[in-house]
Amino acid sequence: MKHYYHEKCNSGLRSLVAAVLFGVASLGMAQQFRVLDDITDKSGDGYVVWGESISPNHRYVAGQAISKVTGYTGCFVYDLETDRYAVLPGPGDLGGDIRGVNDDGVAAGCNPNALLLSVDGTQTDLETPADCESAAWDLSDVGNVAVGSYWSINDYREHACVWKDGKIQYLPEPTTEEMGFTVWGTSANYCSSDASVIVGYISDDLVTRPLIIWRLQEDGSYVCDPICKEYFGKYEENSDKPYTVFRPTNVSRNGRYVSLTVQGNGTESRMARFDLTAGKIEEYIADGSGTVVAGMASESLAAADDGTLAGYFMSDYALVPYGRCACVWRMGEAEPVKLSAAYDYPELAAYDAVGYNLLYDITPDGEVGLGLAYDETYDYATYIIELGTGTSGIGNVETEAAEENEVRRYTVDGVRVDAPVKGLNIVKRADGSTVKVMVK
C-alpha cells in the first residue's frame, strides 16, 4: 500500500483572530479559528480532509481523506504547527478511516484493516486474524496500545480487541444470558491515555450500541464491566431500565468521564456525561428553563478531563429541521451553548444555517475543539477552534437596556442584531466584557 508524506510550503490555511462572546473578557486573550484546506499527494491528486480527532497537545489532526479523483476514502494525519501531513489513499469501495491521534502524531484507523499512520508517513499494519477484517479506533499516548475490533468475513460479527506493540489481544465479552438482551458482539472504540480504561459498545439487535467498559489488571489482562446492564433496556424488554439508548461516544484521556448520548422511552436524544469515579450520570434535558428551546435534542461526541462535553444540538431552524449545530457543555454550567452563539466567527453561523456542524472532538484541557461541518457551498469543512479554559466570561442576566459602550448585540441563537430584541440578548461591550440582557 502506498502512502504519501508531504510538507506544505504555501499552506493557504485561513487563520482568523477575533474576540469571542464567551471566554475572552475574563481570560484577556484572543481566540483562534482555523479551517483546514484540502491536501494533495505527491502525484498532485487532491483530497478533502474530514477531521475526526485532535491530539491532546493541540498539534495534530487526523481523520478521513476523501479523494477528489476516485471518491475513495483514505486517511490523513496533519501537523498544525509545521503544515506537514501524511495521506494514505483509500483502498477502494471499502474505504479507510482514522479516529484517534496522539501527541507523537501517530493515529489509529483502518485502510482497509487496522493500522497506525504517523505524520511522517510511516504505516504500521496491526495483526488481523485469518478470514477476518479489523479496525483500530483509538490508541494510548505512547502509541504502543491501540483499541478496536475485528470481524469474520463470513458472519460479520465483531469482537473487541487491543493491539500491544502490533500484536492482537482479545477482550472478554458478556453473553446474551448475562445481559438480558441479544449480544451480537462488541467493539472497543476509545481509551484513556494509558489504555487502562477502554470504552466501547455491545452490538445489540436494535443497533443502539450500549456502553461497555474494560479495565486493565495488574497482570496485563482486561476485565469486562458491562456497565450498561443497570441502565439500558429495550422497548419491549427490561422496561424497568431508564434508557432505551445508552451509547458511548468517547472517554476523557484521564479515564474518568464517558461522553454519552442517551434516550428514555420516547424521549429525544440527550447529551450526558458518566463520571466513572463517582458512578454518577448527568444528562442535559432541554426543559425551557434556560436559553435552549424546550424539547431540543442534543448529542455528545467527546469529553475533556474535567467532564466538559463537545457535541451538537439538533437544529431548530425551519428550513433545516434535521440540521445540527455544534455546541459545548462546560462542566458546572447549567446548559450547553451553541458555538455560533458563543464565538464571533461568521463561519459558525453559516455552518449551522446549512445544517451540519458538529464539535467532534475536544482536547483534555478543554481549550481546543475540532469541528466538522458543511460550508455554504456544501463542501466539507474541518475547523479548529480555541475554546478558552472554560469560564464563560458572561455575567448574570441583566434586565436594563444596553449601555452606551455596547459594540455588538446578538440573539441567543447567535444572530447579530442592531437593536434590542425581545427575550435574552447577548451584549458585547467596548471594554471586552460580555453580559446577558433580558429585554421585555
Coordinates of C-alpha atoms in Angstrom, one line a residue:
M1 CA 0.0 0.0 0.0
K2 CA 1.4 3.4 -0.9
H3 CA 1.4 6.3 1.5
Y4 CA 2.4 9.9 1.0
Y5 CA 4.2 12.3 3.2
H6 CA 4.1 16.0 2.3
E7 CA 5.3 19.3 3.6
K8 CA 3.2 22.3 2.6
C9 CA 5.2 25.3 1.6
N10 CA 2.2 27.5 1.0
S11 CA -0.4 26.2 3.3
G12 CA -3.2 28.6 2.3
L13 CA -4.7 27.9 5.7
R14 CA -7.1 30.6 7.0
S15 CA -6.2 31.8 10.4
L16 CA -8.7 34.2 11.8
V17 CA -8.1 36.0 15.1
A18 CA -11.1 37.6 16.7
A19 CA -12.7 38.3 20.1
V20 CA -15.3 35.8 21.2
L21 CA -18.5 36.3 23.1
F22 CA -17.7 33.7 25.7
G23 CA -14.3 33.4 27.4
V24 CA -12.3 36.3 26.2
A25 CA -13.2 39.0 28.8
S26 CA -12.1 37.0 31.8
L27 CA -9.1 35.5 30.0
G28 CA -7.6 38.5 28.3
M29 CA -6.6 36.6 25.3
A30 CA -7.5 36.4 21.6
Q31 CA -9.1 33.3 20.2
Q32 CA -8.1 31.4 17.1
F33 CA -10.3 29.9 14.4
R34 CA -8.7 27.9 11.6
V35 CA -10.2 26.0 8.7
L36 CA -8.0 23.3 7.0
D37 CA -7.5 23.5 3.3
D38 CA -7.7 20.4 1.0
I39 CA -4.4 18.4 0.7
T40 CA -2.6 16.7 -2.2
D41 CA -0.5 13.6 -2.6
K42 CA 2.9 13.6 -4.4
S43 CA 1.2 13.0 -7.7
G44 CA -0.9 16.1 -7.3
D45 CA -4.2 14.4 -6.7
G46 CA -6.4 16.3 -4.3
Y47 CA -8.1 15.2 -1.1
V48 CA -10.8 16.8 1.1
V49 CA -10.0 16.4 4.8
W50 CA -12.6 15.3 7.2
G51 CA -11.1 15.6 10.7
E52 CA -12.2 13.3 13.4
S53 CA -9.6 13.6 16.2
I54 CA -7.2 16.2 17.6
S55 CA -4.2 15.3 19.7
P56 CA -4.1 16.1 23.4
N57 CA -1.2 18.6 22.8
H58 CA -3.4 20.5 20.2
R59 CA -0.8 19.8 17.5
Y60 CA -2.1 17.0 15.3
V61 CA -5.4 16.4 13.5
A62 CA -6.3 13.1 11.9
G63 CA -9.3 11.7 10.0
Q64 CA -10.6 10.7 6.6
A65 CA -9.1 11.9 3.3
I66 CA -11.6 11.8 0.5
S67 CA -10.1 11.6 -3.0
K68 CA -11.3 14.2 -5.5
V69 CA -10.3 11.8 -8.3
T70 CA -11.7 8.4 -7.2
G71 CA -14.1 9.4 -4.4
Y72 CA -12.5 6.7 -2.2
T73 CA -12.0 7.5 1.4
G74 CA -8.5 7.1 2.8
C75 CA -6.7 8.5 5.9
F76 CA -4.6 11.6 6.8
V77 CA -2.6 13.0 9.8
Y78 CA -1.8 16.7 9.8
D79 CA 0.7 18.7 11.8
L80 CA -0.9 22.1 12.6
E81 CA 2.5 23.6 13.6
T82 CA 4.5 22.8 10.6
D83 CA 1.8 22.1 8.0
R84 CA 3.3 18.7 7.2
Y85 CA 1.0 15.8 6.6
A86 CA 0.7 12.2 5.6
V87 CA -2.1 11.0 3.4
L88 CA -3.0 7.3 2.7
P89 CA -5.2 6.8 -0.4
G90 CA -8.3 4.7 0.1
P91 CA -8.1 1.0 -0.8
G92 CA -11.3 1.1 -2.9
D93 CA -15.0 1.0 -2.1
L94 CA -14.3 -0.3 1.4
G95 CA -12.7 2.9 2.3
G96 CA -10.4 3.9 5.2
D97 CA -10.9 5.8 8.4
I98 CA -9.0 7.2 11.4
R99 CA -10.5 8.1 14.7
G100 CA -7.7 8.8 17.2
V101 CA -4.3 10.6 17.2
N102 CA -1.7 11.0 20.0
D103 CA 0.9 13.6 20.9
D104 CA 3.5 12.0 18.7
G105 CA 1.4 12.4 15.5
V106 CA 0.6 8.7 15.4
A107 CA -3.0 7.9 14.5
A108 CA -5.1 4.7 14.7
G109 CA -7.5 3.6 12.0
C110 CA -8.1 1.2 9.1
N111 CA -7.3 1.1 5.4
P112 CA -9.0 -1.4 5.0
N113 CA -7.7 -3.3 8.0
A114 CA -6.3 -2.0 11.4
L115 CA -3.2 0.2 11.2
L116 CA -1.2 3.0 12.7
L117 CA -0.3 6.0 10.5
S118 CA 2.4 8.5 11.5
V119 CA 2.6 12.1 10.4
D120 CA 6.0 11.2 8.8
G121 CA 4.2 8.8 6.5
T122 CA 5.1 5.6 8.4
Q123 CA 2.4 2.9 8.2
T124 CA 2.3 0.1 10.7
D125 CA -0.2 -2.7 9.9
L126 CA -1.7 -4.4 13.0
E127 CA -2.3 -8.1 13.3
T128 CA -5.7 -9.2 11.9
P129 CA -7.0 -12.8 12.5
A130 CA -7.3 -15.1 9.4
D131 CA -10.5 -14.7 7.4
C132 CA -11.3 -11.5 9.3
E133 CA -11.2 -7.8 8.8
S134 CA -10.3 -5.3 11.5
A135 CA -10.2 -1.6 12.5
A136 CA -8.4 0.3 15.3
W137 CA -10.2 3.4 16.6
D138 CA -8.0 4.8 19.4
L139 CA -4.5 4.5 20.9
S140 CA -2.6 5.3 24.1
D141 CA -0.5 8.4 24.4
V142 CA 2.8 6.4 23.9
G143 CA 1.4 4.6 20.9
N144 CA 2.1 1.0 21.8
V145 CA -1.6 0.1 22.6
A146 CA -4.4 0.5 20.1
V147 CA -8.1 -0.5 20.6
G148 CA -10.6 -1.6 18.1
S149 CA -12.4 -4.7 16.8
Y150 CA -12.2 -7.5 14.2
W151 CA -15.0 -9.4 12.5
S152 CA -15.4 -12.5 10.4
I153 CA -15.9 -12.0 6.7
N154 CA -18.5 -14.8 6.9
D155 CA -20.9 -13.6 9.6
Y156 CA -19.5 -10.0 10.2
R157 CA -20.0 -10.4 14.0
E158 CA -17.4 -8.1 15.6
H159 CA -15.3 -8.7 18.6
A160 CA -13.4 -6.1 20.8
C161 CA -9.7 -6.3 20.9
V162 CA -6.5 -4.4 21.7
W163 CA -3.1 -4.4 20.0
K164 CA 0.0 -4.2 22.1
D165 CA 3.1 -3.5 20.0
G166 CA 1.1 -4.6 17.0
K167 CA 0.0 -8.0 18.4
I168 CA -3.7 -8.6 18.9
Q169 CA -5.2 -9.4 22.4
Y170 CA -8.8 -10.4 22.6
L171 CA -11.1 -8.7 25.1
P172 CA -13.6 -10.7 27.2
E173 CA -17.3 -10.3 26.2
P174 CA -20.6 -10.6 28.1
T175 CA -23.2 -13.1 27.0
T176 CA -26.8 -12.7 26.0
E177 CA -27.8 -14.6 29.1
E178 CA -25.8 -12.2 31.3
M179 CA -27.1 -9.1 29.7
G180 CA -30.7 -10.0 29.3
F181 CA -30.8 -8.8 25.6
T182 CA -29.2 -10.1 22.4
V183 CA -25.5 -9.7 22.2
W184 CA -24.2 -9.9 18.7
G185 CA -20.6 -8.9 19.5
T186 CA -18.6 -6.0 21.0
S187 CA -16.3 -3.2 19.9
A188 CA -13.6 -1.2 21.7
N189 CA -13.6 2.4 20.5
Y190 CA -12.0 4.7 22.9
C191 CA -9.3 4.6 25.6
S192 CA -7.7 6.6 28.4
S193 CA -4.2 8.0 27.9
D194 CA -2.6 4.8 29.3
A195 CA -5.2 2.5 27.9
S196 CA -6.1 1.4 31.5
V197 CA -9.7 2.2 30.7
I198 CA -11.3 1.2 27.4
V199 CA -14.8 2.2 26.4
G200 CA -16.8 0.5 23.7
Y201 CA -20.2 -0.9 23.0
I202 CA -22.2 -4.1 22.7
S203 CA -23.7 -4.9 19.3
D204 CA -27.3 -5.4 20.2
D205 CA -30.2 -6.4 17.8
L206 CA -31.6 -2.8 17.8
V207 CA -28.2 -1.3 16.9
T208 CA -28.3 1.1 19.8
R209 CA -24.8 0.1 20.9
P210 CA -25.0 0.4 24.7
L211 CA -21.9 1.2 26.8
I212 CA -19.4 -1.4 27.9
I213 CA -16.0 -0.9 29.7
W214 CA -12.8 -2.9 30.1
R215 CA -10.3 -2.1 32.9
L216 CA -6.7 -3.1 32.9
Q217 CA -5.5 -5.5 35.6
E218 CA -2.0 -5.8 37.1
D219 CA -1.2 -9.0 35.1
G220 CA -1.9 -7.1 31.8
S221 CA -5.3 -8.6 31.2
Y222 CA -8.6 -6.8 30.9
V223 CA -11.7 -7.3 32.9
C224 CA -15.1 -6.6 31.3
D225 CA -17.6 -4.3 33.0
P226 CA -21.0 -4.4 31.2
I227 CA -21.9 -1.2 32.8
C228 CA -25.0 -0.6 30.6
K229 CA -26.8 -3.6 32.3
E230 CA -28.0 -1.3 35.1
Y231 CA -29.2 1.4 32.7
F232 CA -30.2 0.1 29.3
G233 CA -33.3 -1.8 28.3
K234 CA -35.2 -2.5 25.1
Y235 CA -38.6 -1.1 24.4
E236 CA -40.2 -4.5 24.8
E237 CA -37.9 -6.0 27.4
N238 CA -36.2 -4.7 30.6
S239 CA -38.7 -1.9 30.7
D240 CA -37.6 -1.0 34.3
K241 CA -34.4 0.4 32.9
P242 CA -34.2 4.2 32.4
Y243 CA -32.7 4.3 29.0
T244 CA -33.5 2.8 25.6
V245 CA -30.4 4.3 24.2
F246 CA -27.2 4.4 26.3
R247 CA -24.5 4.9 23.6
P248 CA -20.9 5.9 24.4
T249 CA -19.2 8.5 22.1
N250 CA -15.8 8.9 23.8
V251 CA -13.9 8.9 27.0
S252 CA -11.7 11.6 28.6
R253 CA -8.0 11.0 28.5
N254 CA -7.8 10.7 32.3
G255 CA -10.3 7.8 32.0
R256 CA -12.9 9.4 34.3
Y257 CA -15.7 10.7 32.1
V258 CA -17.6 8.9 29.4
S259 CA -19.5 11.1 26.9
L260 CA -22.9 9.5 26.2
T261 CA -25.9 10.0 24.1
V262 CA -29.0 8.8 25.9
Q263 CA -32.7 8.4 25.3
G264 CA -35.5 7.3 27.5
N265 CA -38.5 5.5 26.1
G266 CA -40.0 8.0 23.6
T267 CA -37.8 10.9 24.6
E268 CA -35.4 13.0 22.5
S269 CA -31.7 12.2 22.4
R270 CA -29.7 14.0 25.1
M271 CA -26.1 14.8 25.9
A272 CA -24.8 13.0 29.0
R273 CA -21.7 12.5 31.0
F274 CA -20.9 9.4 33.1
D275 CA -18.5 10.0 35.9
L276 CA -16.9 6.6 36.3
T277 CA -15.2 7.6 39.6
A278 CA -18.4 8.8 41.3
G279 CA -20.7 6.4 39.5
K280 CA -22.9 9.4 38.5
I281 CA -24.7 10.2 35.3
E282 CA -25.7 13.8 34.3
E283 CA -27.8 14.3 31.3
Y284 CA -29.0 17.6 29.7
I285 CA -32.7 18.0 29.4
A286 CA -33.9 21.0 27.4
D287 CA -37.0 21.9 29.6
G288 CA -37.2 25.5 28.5
S289 CA -35.9 26.9 31.8
G290 CA -32.7 28.2 30.2
T291 CA -31.9 29.7 26.8
V292 CA -32.5 26.4 24.9
V293 CA -35.8 25.6 23.3
A294 CA -37.8 23.0 25.3
G295 CA -37.5 19.5 23.8
M296 CA -34.5 20.3 21.6
A297 CA -32.4 17.1 21.1
S298 CA -28.7 17.0 21.6
E299 CA -25.9 14.5 21.3
S300 CA -22.4 14.4 22.9
L301 CA -19.3 13.4 20.9
A302 CA -16.3 13.8 23.2
A303 CA -15.2 14.6 26.8
A304 CA -12.5 16.7 28.3
D305 CA -10.7 15.7 31.6
D306 CA -13.0 17.9 33.7
G307 CA -16.1 16.5 32.1
T308 CA -16.8 19.2 29.6
L309 CA -18.6 17.8 26.6
A310 CA -18.4 18.5 22.9
G311 CA -21.3 17.8 20.7
Y312 CA -24.3 19.3 18.9
F313 CA -27.9 20.4 19.1
M314 CA -30.4 19.3 16.6
S315 CA -31.3 22.4 14.6
D316 CA -34.5 24.4 15.3
Y317 CA -34.3 26.2 12.0
A318 CA -37.5 26.0 10.0
L319 CA -35.6 25.4 6.7
V320 CA -33.2 22.8 8.3
P321 CA -35.4 20.8 10.7
Y322 CA -33.0 18.0 10.9
G323 CA -29.8 20.0 10.9
R324 CA -27.1 20.0 13.6
C325 CA -25.5 22.9 15.4
A326 CA -22.1 22.5 17.2
C327 CA -22.2 23.1 21.0
V328 CA -20.1 22.7 24.1
W329 CA -21.3 21.9 27.6
R330 CA -18.9 23.1 30.3
M331 CA -18.7 21.1 33.5
G332 CA -20.6 23.1 36.2
E333 CA -22.7 25.1 33.7
A334 CA -26.4 24.6 33.5
E335 CA -26.7 24.0 29.8
P336 CA -24.7 23.6 26.6
V337 CA -24.1 26.6 24.4
K338 CA -24.0 26.8 20.6
L339 CA -20.6 27.7 19.3
S340 CA -22.2 30.1 16.8
A341 CA -23.8 32.0 19.8
A342 CA -20.6 31.9 21.9
Y343 CA -18.0 32.8 19.4
D344 CA -17.9 35.7 16.9
Y345 CA -17.0 33.8 13.7
P346 CA -19.3 34.1 10.7
E347 CA -18.3 30.6 9.6
L348 CA -20.0 29.0 12.6
A349 CA -23.4 30.6 11.9
A350 CA -23.1 29.7 8.2
Y351 CA -22.4 26.1 9.1
D352 CA -25.4 26.0 11.4
A353 CA -27.6 27.5 8.7
V354 CA -26.5 25.0 6.1
G355 CA -27.5 22.3 8.6
Y356 CA -24.4 20.3 9.5
N357 CA -22.0 21.5 12.2
L358 CA -20.5 19.3 14.9
L359 CA -17.9 19.9 17.6
Y360 CA -16.5 16.4 17.1
D361 CA -13.5 16.4 19.5
I362 CA -12.1 18.4 22.4
T363 CA -8.6 18.4 24.0
P364 CA -8.2 17.0 27.5
D365 CA -7.7 20.6 28.9
G366 CA -11.0 21.7 27.2
E367 CA -9.2 24.6 25.5
V368 CA -9.3 23.5 21.8
G369 CA -12.1 21.8 19.8
L370 CA -12.2 20.1 16.4
G371 CA -15.3 20.8 14.3
L372 CA -16.8 19.1 11.2
A373 CA -19.3 21.0 9.0
Y374 CA -20.6 21.7 5.6
D375 CA -19.9 25.2 4.4
E376 CA -22.2 27.5 2.4
T377 CA -21.3 25.6 -0.8
Y378 CA -21.9 22.2 0.9
D379 CA -18.3 21.4 0.8
Y380 CA -16.7 19.6 3.7
A381 CA -15.1 21.9 6.3
T382 CA -12.7 20.8 9.2
Y383 CA -12.0 23.6 11.7
I384 CA -10.0 24.0 14.8
I385 CA -11.3 26.5 17.4
E386 CA -9.7 27.7 20.6
L387 CA -12.4 27.5 23.2
G388 CA -10.6 29.0 26.2
T389 CA -10.2 27.5 29.6
G390 CA -13.9 27.0 30.3
T391 CA -15.1 30.2 32.1
S392 CA -17.8 31.8 30.1
G393 CA -16.9 35.4 30.7
I394 CA -20.6 36.3 30.7
G395 CA -22.1 37.7 33.9
N396 CA -25.5 37.3 35.4
V397 CA -28.5 38.2 33.4
E398 CA -29.2 42.0 33.4
T399 CA -32.7 43.4 32.9
E400 CA -31.8 47.0 32.0
A401 CA -31.3 48.2 28.4
A402 CA -27.9 48.1 26.7
E403 CA -25.3 50.5 28.0
E404 CA -23.6 53.3 25.9
N405 CA -20.4 51.3 25.5
E406 CA -22.2 48.5 23.7
V407 CA -20.3 47.4 20.5
R408 CA -22.3 44.3 19.4
R409 CA -25.5 42.6 20.2
Y410 CA -26.7 39.0 19.4
T411 CA -29.8 36.9 20.0
V412 CA -29.3 33.8 22.0
D413 CA -29.2 31.9 18.7
G414 CA -26.1 33.8 17.6
V415 CA -27.8 36.2 15.1
R416 CA -26.3 39.7 15.2
V417 CA -28.9 42.5 15.6
D418 CA -28.7 46.3 15.5
A419 CA -31.2 46.9 18.2
P420 CA -32.6 45.1 21.3
V421 CA -35.0 42.3 20.6
K422 CA -37.5 40.7 23.0
G423 CA -36.0 38.0 25.1
L424 CA -32.5 37.2 26.1
N425 CA -29.8 39.3 24.3
I426 CA -26.0 38.8 24.5
V427 CA -24.2 42.1 24.5
K428 CA -20.5 42.7 23.9
R429 CA -19.1 45.9 25.5
A430 CA -16.2 48.1 24.4
D431 CA -14.2 47.0 27.4
G432 CA -14.3 43.4 26.3
S433 CA -16.8 42.2 28.8
T434 CA -20.0 40.4 27.8
V435 CA -23.3 40.3 29.5
K436 CA -26.7 38.7 29.1
V437 CA -29.5 41.3 28.9
M438 CA -33.2 40.4 29.2
V439 CA -35.4 42.6 27.1
K440 CA -39.1 42.6 28.0

